[in-house]
Coordinates of C-alpha atoms in Angstrom, one line a residue:
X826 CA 0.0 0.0 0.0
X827 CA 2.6 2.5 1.1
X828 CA 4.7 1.4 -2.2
X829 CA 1.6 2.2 -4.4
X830 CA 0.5 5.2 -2.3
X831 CA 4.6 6.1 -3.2
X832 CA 4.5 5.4 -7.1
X833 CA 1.5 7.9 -7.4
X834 CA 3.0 10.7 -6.0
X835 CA 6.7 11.3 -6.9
X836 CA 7.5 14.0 -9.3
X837 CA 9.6 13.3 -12.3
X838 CA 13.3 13.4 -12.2
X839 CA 13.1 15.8 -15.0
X840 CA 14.3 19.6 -15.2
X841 CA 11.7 22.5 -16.3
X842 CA 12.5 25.8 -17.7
X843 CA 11.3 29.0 -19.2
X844 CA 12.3 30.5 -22.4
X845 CA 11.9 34.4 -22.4
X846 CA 12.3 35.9 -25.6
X847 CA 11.5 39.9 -25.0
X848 CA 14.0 42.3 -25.5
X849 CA 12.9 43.9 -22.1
X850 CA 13.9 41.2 -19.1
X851 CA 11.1 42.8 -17.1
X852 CA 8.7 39.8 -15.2
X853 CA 5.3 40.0 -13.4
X854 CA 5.0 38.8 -10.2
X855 CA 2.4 36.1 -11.8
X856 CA 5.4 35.2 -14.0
X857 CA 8.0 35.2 -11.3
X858 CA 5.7 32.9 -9.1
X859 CA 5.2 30.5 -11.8
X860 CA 8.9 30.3 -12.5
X861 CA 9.8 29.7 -9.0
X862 CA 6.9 27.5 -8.6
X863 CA 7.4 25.3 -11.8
X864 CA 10.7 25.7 -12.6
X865 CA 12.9 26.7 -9.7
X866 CA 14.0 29.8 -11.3
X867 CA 15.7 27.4 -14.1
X868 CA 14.9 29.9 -17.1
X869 CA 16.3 30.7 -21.1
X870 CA 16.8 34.0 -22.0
X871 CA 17.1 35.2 -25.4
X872 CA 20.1 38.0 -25.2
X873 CA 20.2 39.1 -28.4
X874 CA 19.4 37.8 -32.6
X875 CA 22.5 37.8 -35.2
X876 CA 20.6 39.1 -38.5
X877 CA 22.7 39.4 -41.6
X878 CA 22.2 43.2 -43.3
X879 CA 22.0 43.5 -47.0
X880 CA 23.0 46.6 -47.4
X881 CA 26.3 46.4 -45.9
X882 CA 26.8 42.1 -46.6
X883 CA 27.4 42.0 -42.8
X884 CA 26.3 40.1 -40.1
X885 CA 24.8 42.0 -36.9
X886 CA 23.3 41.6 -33.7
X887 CA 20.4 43.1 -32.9
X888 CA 17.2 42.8 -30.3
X889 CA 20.0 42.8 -27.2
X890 CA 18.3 42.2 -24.3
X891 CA 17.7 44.9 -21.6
X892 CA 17.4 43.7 -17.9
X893 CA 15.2 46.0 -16.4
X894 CA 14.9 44.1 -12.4
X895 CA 17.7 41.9 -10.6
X896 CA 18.4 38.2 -12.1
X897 CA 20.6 37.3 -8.7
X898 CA 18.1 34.7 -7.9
X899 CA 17.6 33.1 -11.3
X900 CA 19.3 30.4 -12.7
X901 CA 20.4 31.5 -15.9
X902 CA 21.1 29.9 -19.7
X903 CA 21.9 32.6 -22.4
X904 CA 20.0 32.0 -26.0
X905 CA 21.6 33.5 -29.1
X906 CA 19.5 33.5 -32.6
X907 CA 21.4 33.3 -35.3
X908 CA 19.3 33.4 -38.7
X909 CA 20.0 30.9 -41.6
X910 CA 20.1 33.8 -43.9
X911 CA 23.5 34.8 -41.9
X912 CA 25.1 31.4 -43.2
X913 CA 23.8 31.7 -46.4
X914 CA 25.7 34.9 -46.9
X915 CA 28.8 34.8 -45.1
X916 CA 32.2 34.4 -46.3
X917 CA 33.8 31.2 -44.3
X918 CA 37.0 33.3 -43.5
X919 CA 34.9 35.6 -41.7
X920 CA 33.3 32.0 -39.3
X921 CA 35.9 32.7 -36.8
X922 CA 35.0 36.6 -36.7
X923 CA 31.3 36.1 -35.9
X924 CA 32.5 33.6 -33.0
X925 CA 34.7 35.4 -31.6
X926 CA 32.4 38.9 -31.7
X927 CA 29.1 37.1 -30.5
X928 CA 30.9 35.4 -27.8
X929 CA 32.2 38.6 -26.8
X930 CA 28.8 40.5 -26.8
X931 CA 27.3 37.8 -24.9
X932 CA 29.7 38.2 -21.9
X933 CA 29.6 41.9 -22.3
X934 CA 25.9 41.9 -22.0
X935 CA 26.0 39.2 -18.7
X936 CA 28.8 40.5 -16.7
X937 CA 26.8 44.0 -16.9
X938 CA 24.0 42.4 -14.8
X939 CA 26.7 39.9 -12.9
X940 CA 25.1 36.5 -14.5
X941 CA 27.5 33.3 -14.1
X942 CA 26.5 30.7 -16.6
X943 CA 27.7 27.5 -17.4
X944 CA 26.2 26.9 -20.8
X945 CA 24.9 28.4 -23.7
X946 CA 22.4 27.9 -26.4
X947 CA 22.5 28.5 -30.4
X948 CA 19.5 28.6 -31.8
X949 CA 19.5 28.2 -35.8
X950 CA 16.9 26.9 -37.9
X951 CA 20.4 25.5 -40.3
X952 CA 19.8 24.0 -43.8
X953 CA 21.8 21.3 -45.9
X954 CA 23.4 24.3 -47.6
X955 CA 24.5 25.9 -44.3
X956 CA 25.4 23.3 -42.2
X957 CA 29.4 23.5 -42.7
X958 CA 29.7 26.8 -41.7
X959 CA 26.7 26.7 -39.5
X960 CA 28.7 24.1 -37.9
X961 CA 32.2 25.4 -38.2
X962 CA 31.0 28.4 -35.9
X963 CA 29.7 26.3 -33.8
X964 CA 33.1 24.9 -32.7
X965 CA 35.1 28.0 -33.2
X966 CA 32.4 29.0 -30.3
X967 CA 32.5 27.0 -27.7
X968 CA 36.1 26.8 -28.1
X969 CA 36.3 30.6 -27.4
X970 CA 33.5 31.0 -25.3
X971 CA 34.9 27.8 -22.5
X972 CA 31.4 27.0 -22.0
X973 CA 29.3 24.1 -22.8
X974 CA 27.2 24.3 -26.1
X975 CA 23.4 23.1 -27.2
X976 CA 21.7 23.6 -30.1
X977 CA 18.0 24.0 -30.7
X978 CA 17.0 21.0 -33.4
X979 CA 13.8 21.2 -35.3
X980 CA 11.8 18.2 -36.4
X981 CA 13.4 17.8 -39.8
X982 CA 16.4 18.0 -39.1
X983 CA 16.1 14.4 -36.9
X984 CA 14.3 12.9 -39.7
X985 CA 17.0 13.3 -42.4
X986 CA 20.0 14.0 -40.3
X987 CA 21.7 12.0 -42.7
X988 CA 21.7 14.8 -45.0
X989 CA 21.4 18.3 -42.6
X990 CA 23.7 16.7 -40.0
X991 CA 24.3 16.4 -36.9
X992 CA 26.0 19.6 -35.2
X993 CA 29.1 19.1 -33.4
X994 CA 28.0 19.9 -29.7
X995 CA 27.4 17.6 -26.6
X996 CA 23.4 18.2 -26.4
X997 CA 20.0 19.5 -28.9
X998 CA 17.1 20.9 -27.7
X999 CA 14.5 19.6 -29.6
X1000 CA 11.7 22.3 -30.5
X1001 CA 8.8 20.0 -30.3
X1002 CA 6.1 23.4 -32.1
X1003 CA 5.9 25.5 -35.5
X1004 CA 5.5 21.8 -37.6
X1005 CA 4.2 23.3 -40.5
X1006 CA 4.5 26.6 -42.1
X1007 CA 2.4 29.6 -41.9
X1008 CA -0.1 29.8 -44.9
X1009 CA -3.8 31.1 -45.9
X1010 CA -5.1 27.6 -46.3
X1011 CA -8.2 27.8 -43.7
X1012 CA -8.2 23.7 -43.9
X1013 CA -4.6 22.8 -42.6
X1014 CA -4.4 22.2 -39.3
X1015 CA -2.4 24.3 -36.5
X1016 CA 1.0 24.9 -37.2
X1017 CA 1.7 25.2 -33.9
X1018 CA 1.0 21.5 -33.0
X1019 CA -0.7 18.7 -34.8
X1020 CA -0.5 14.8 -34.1
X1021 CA -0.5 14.0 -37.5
X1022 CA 2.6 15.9 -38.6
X1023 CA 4.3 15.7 -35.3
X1024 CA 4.0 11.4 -36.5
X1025 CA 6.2 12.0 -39.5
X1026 CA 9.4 12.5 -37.6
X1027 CA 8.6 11.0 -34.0
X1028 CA 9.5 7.6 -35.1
X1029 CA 13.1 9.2 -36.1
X1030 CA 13.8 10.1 -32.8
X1031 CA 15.3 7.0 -30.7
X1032 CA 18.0 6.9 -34.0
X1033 CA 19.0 10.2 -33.2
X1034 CA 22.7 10.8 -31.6
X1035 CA 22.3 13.4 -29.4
X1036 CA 21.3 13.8 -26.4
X1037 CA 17.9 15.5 -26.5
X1038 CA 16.4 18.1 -24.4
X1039 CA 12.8 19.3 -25.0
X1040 CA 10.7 22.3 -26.0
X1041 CA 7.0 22.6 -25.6
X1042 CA 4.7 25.5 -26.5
X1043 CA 2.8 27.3 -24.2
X1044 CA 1.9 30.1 -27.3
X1045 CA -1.3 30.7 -29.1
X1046 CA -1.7 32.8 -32.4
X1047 CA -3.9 34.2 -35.2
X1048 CA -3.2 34.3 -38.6
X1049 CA -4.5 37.5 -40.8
X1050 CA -5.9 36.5 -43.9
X1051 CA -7.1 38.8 -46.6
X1052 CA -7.4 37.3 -50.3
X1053 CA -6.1 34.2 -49.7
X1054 CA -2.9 35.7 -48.7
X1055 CA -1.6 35.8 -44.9
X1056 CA -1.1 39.7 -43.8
X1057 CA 0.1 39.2 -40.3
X1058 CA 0.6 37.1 -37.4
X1059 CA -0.3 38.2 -33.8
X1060 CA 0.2 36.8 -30.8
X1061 CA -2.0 38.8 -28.2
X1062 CA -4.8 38.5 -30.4
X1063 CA -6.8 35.1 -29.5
X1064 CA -10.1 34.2 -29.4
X1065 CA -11.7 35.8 -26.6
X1066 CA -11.0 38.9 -27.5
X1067 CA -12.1 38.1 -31.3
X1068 CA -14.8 36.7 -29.6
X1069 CA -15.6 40.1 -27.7
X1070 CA -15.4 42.2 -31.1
X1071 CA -18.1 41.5 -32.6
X1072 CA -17.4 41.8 -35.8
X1073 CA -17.2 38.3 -37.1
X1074 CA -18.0 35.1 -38.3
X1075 CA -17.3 32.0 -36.5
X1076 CA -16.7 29.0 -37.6
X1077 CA -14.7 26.8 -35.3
X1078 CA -10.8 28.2 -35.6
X1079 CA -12.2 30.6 -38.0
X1080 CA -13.2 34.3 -38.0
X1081 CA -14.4 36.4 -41.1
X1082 CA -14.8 40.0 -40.8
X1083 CA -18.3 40.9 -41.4
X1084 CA -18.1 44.8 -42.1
X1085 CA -14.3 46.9 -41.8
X1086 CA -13.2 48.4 -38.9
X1087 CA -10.1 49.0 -36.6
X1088 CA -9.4 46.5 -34.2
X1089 CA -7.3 47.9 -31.6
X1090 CA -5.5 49.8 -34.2
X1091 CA -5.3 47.2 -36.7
X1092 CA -7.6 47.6 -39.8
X1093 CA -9.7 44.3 -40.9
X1094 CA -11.6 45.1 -43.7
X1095 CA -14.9 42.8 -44.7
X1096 CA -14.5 39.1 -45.6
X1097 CA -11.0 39.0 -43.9
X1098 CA -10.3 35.9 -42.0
X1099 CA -8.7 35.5 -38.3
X1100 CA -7.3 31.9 -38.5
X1101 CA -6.6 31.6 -34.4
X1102 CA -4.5 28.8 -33.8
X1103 CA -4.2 28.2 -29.9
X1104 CA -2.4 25.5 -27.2
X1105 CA -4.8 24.4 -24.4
X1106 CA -3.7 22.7 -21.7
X1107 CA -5.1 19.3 -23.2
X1108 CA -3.0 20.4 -26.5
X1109 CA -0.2 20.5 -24.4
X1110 CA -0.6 17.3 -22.7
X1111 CA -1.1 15.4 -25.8
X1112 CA 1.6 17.2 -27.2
X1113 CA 4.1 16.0 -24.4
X1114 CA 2.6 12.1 -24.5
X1115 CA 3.3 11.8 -28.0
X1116 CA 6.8 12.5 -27.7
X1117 CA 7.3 10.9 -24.1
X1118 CA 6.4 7.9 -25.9
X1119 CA 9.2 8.3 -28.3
X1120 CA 11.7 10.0 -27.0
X1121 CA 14.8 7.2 -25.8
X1122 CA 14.9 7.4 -21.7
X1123 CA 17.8 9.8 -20.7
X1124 CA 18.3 10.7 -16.5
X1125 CA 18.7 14.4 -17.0
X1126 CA 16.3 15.9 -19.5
X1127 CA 15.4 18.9 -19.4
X1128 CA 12.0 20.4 -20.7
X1129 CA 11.3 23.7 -21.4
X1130 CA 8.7 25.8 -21.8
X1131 CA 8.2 28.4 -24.8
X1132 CA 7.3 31.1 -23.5
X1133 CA 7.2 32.9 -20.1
X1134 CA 6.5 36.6 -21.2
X1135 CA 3.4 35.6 -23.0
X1136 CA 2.3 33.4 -20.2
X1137 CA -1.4 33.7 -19.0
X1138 CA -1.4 32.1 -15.1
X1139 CA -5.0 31.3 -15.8
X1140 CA -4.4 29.0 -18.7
X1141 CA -1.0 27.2 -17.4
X1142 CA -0.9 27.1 -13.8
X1143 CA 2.3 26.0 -12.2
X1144 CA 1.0 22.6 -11.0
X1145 CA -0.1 22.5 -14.9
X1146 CA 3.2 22.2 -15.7
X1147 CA 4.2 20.4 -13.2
X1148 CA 2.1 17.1 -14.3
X1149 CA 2.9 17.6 -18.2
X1150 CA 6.6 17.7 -17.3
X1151 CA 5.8 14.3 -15.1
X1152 CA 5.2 12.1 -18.8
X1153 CA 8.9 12.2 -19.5

């Protein structure tokens, strides 16, 4: 009895986390609490993009994060974006240059605020096309920067590593969200999250090297629509306040625009459709069983959350996350 009363109660050995991805480091106490709560301060902060400028053929950083409270109690992993484009266009005598510069940004930028950090994370959406010098920065940078490495790894790139390859670090986070591509097609599913893609590349997963962290979406969306072609994508516009307009249509996921008008500053003129694709906490949950069931066991995972300034405390609690965290 005690031994069963035992089994139902333990927590998972597994880590959580928090991405934050603002340029302004600036949390609500709702978002502090869940962090502490969840994730024992354990969080992933986006400190600035590396964008490659076609005017000058240069790469640059931009989006540099700004901490506007104390991090001294926070538990700290840097995130750097690099963009695909920047590979594309770079020269590979300049590889070593963009290591050494981002590596030096990034510990500009965390010894202002006094962060210590052990490891770091690249995150690149790499191609077949980019992968050697994509992967050639990658060790010129942790080789400069004395830290350990990981890599964000999208869905693809497990399914025919044999072709995009397998970067040269110790770990991957696998982004386990954004499956398919934003489009105007009001019949495909979420792009976010659906089983059906996500079954493509699951089965690819226990053949893949690395050892895999995980990241799960806690984002919703709408897509803007207007003659068959998407306008925008917004993030803070979701169906109760679509809802609360109106102005529209419904039908299920979908919204048409039934005269123009300005909704909170942003025009939607008649017949335009609000595609709102959004993760429940029942989209989450079956979004973590699928891959707990096909993910190869490993003692110290870590899964993290995407993402904690857009958080709404009413829709993910802490002990939410807590028991989707407990299927790995």
């Amino acid at each position: 009895m005690v031994c069963l009363l035992f089994t139902c109660t333990k927590r998972s050995k597994v880590g959580i986390a928090f991405y934050y991805w603002k340029s302004d480091f600036n949390l609500n106490s709702s978002q502090s609490n869940i962090l502490y709560k969840a994730a024992k301060n354990n969080i992933y902060i986006r400190f600035f993009d590396i964008n490659w400028d076609d005017k000058v053929h240069k790469a640059y950083p931009n989006a540099l994060i700004s901490f506007k409270q104390p991090t001294n109690k926070l538990k700290i992993t840097p995130v750097i974006y690099i963009s695909n484009k920047t590979f594309e266009n770079i020269n590979s005598n300049d590889i070593d240059s963009l290591a050494i510069n981002s590596a030096k940004l990034l510990n500009e930028l965390a010894t202002l605020q006094k962060i210590r950090y052990q490891d770091i994370q690249i995150d690149c959406d790499w191609t077949i096309s980019t992968k050697d010098k994509y992967f050639s920065f990658l060790r010129s940078f942790e080789k400069i920067s004395h830290r350990n490495l990981e890599v964000t790894i999208r869905l693809h790139q497990v399914k025919y590593k044999e072709t995009t390859g397998v970067p040269p670090v110790g770990k991957g986070v696998l982004m386990f969200y954004n499956m398919g591509k934003l489009n105007a097609d009001v019949i495909v599913k979420s792009s976010i999250y659906n089983k059906a893609d996500a079954g493509e590349y699951v089965a690819y997963l226990p053949g893949y090297p690395l050892k895999l962290d995980v990241a799960l979406p806690l984002f919703s969306w709408s897509i803007h629509i207007r003659d068959g072609r998407v306008i925008q994508v917004y993030e803070k516009i979701k169906s109760v306040r679509l809802n609360k307009a109106g102005n529209f249509k419904r039908v299920g996921n979908l919204y048409t625009a039934k005269k123009s008008f300005f909704l909170s500053g942003i025009y939607v003129k008649e017949n335009d459709i609000f595609k709102v694709e959004e993760t429940d906490l029942h989209t989450l949950q079956n979004a973590a069983q699928q891959l707990a069931e096909s993910l190869p066991h490993q003692n110290d995972r870590t899964i993290i959350y995407y993402e904690l300034s857009n958080l709404d405390p009413t829709e993910f609690s802490a002990e939410a996350i807590l028991k989707v965290s407990d299927r790995f």
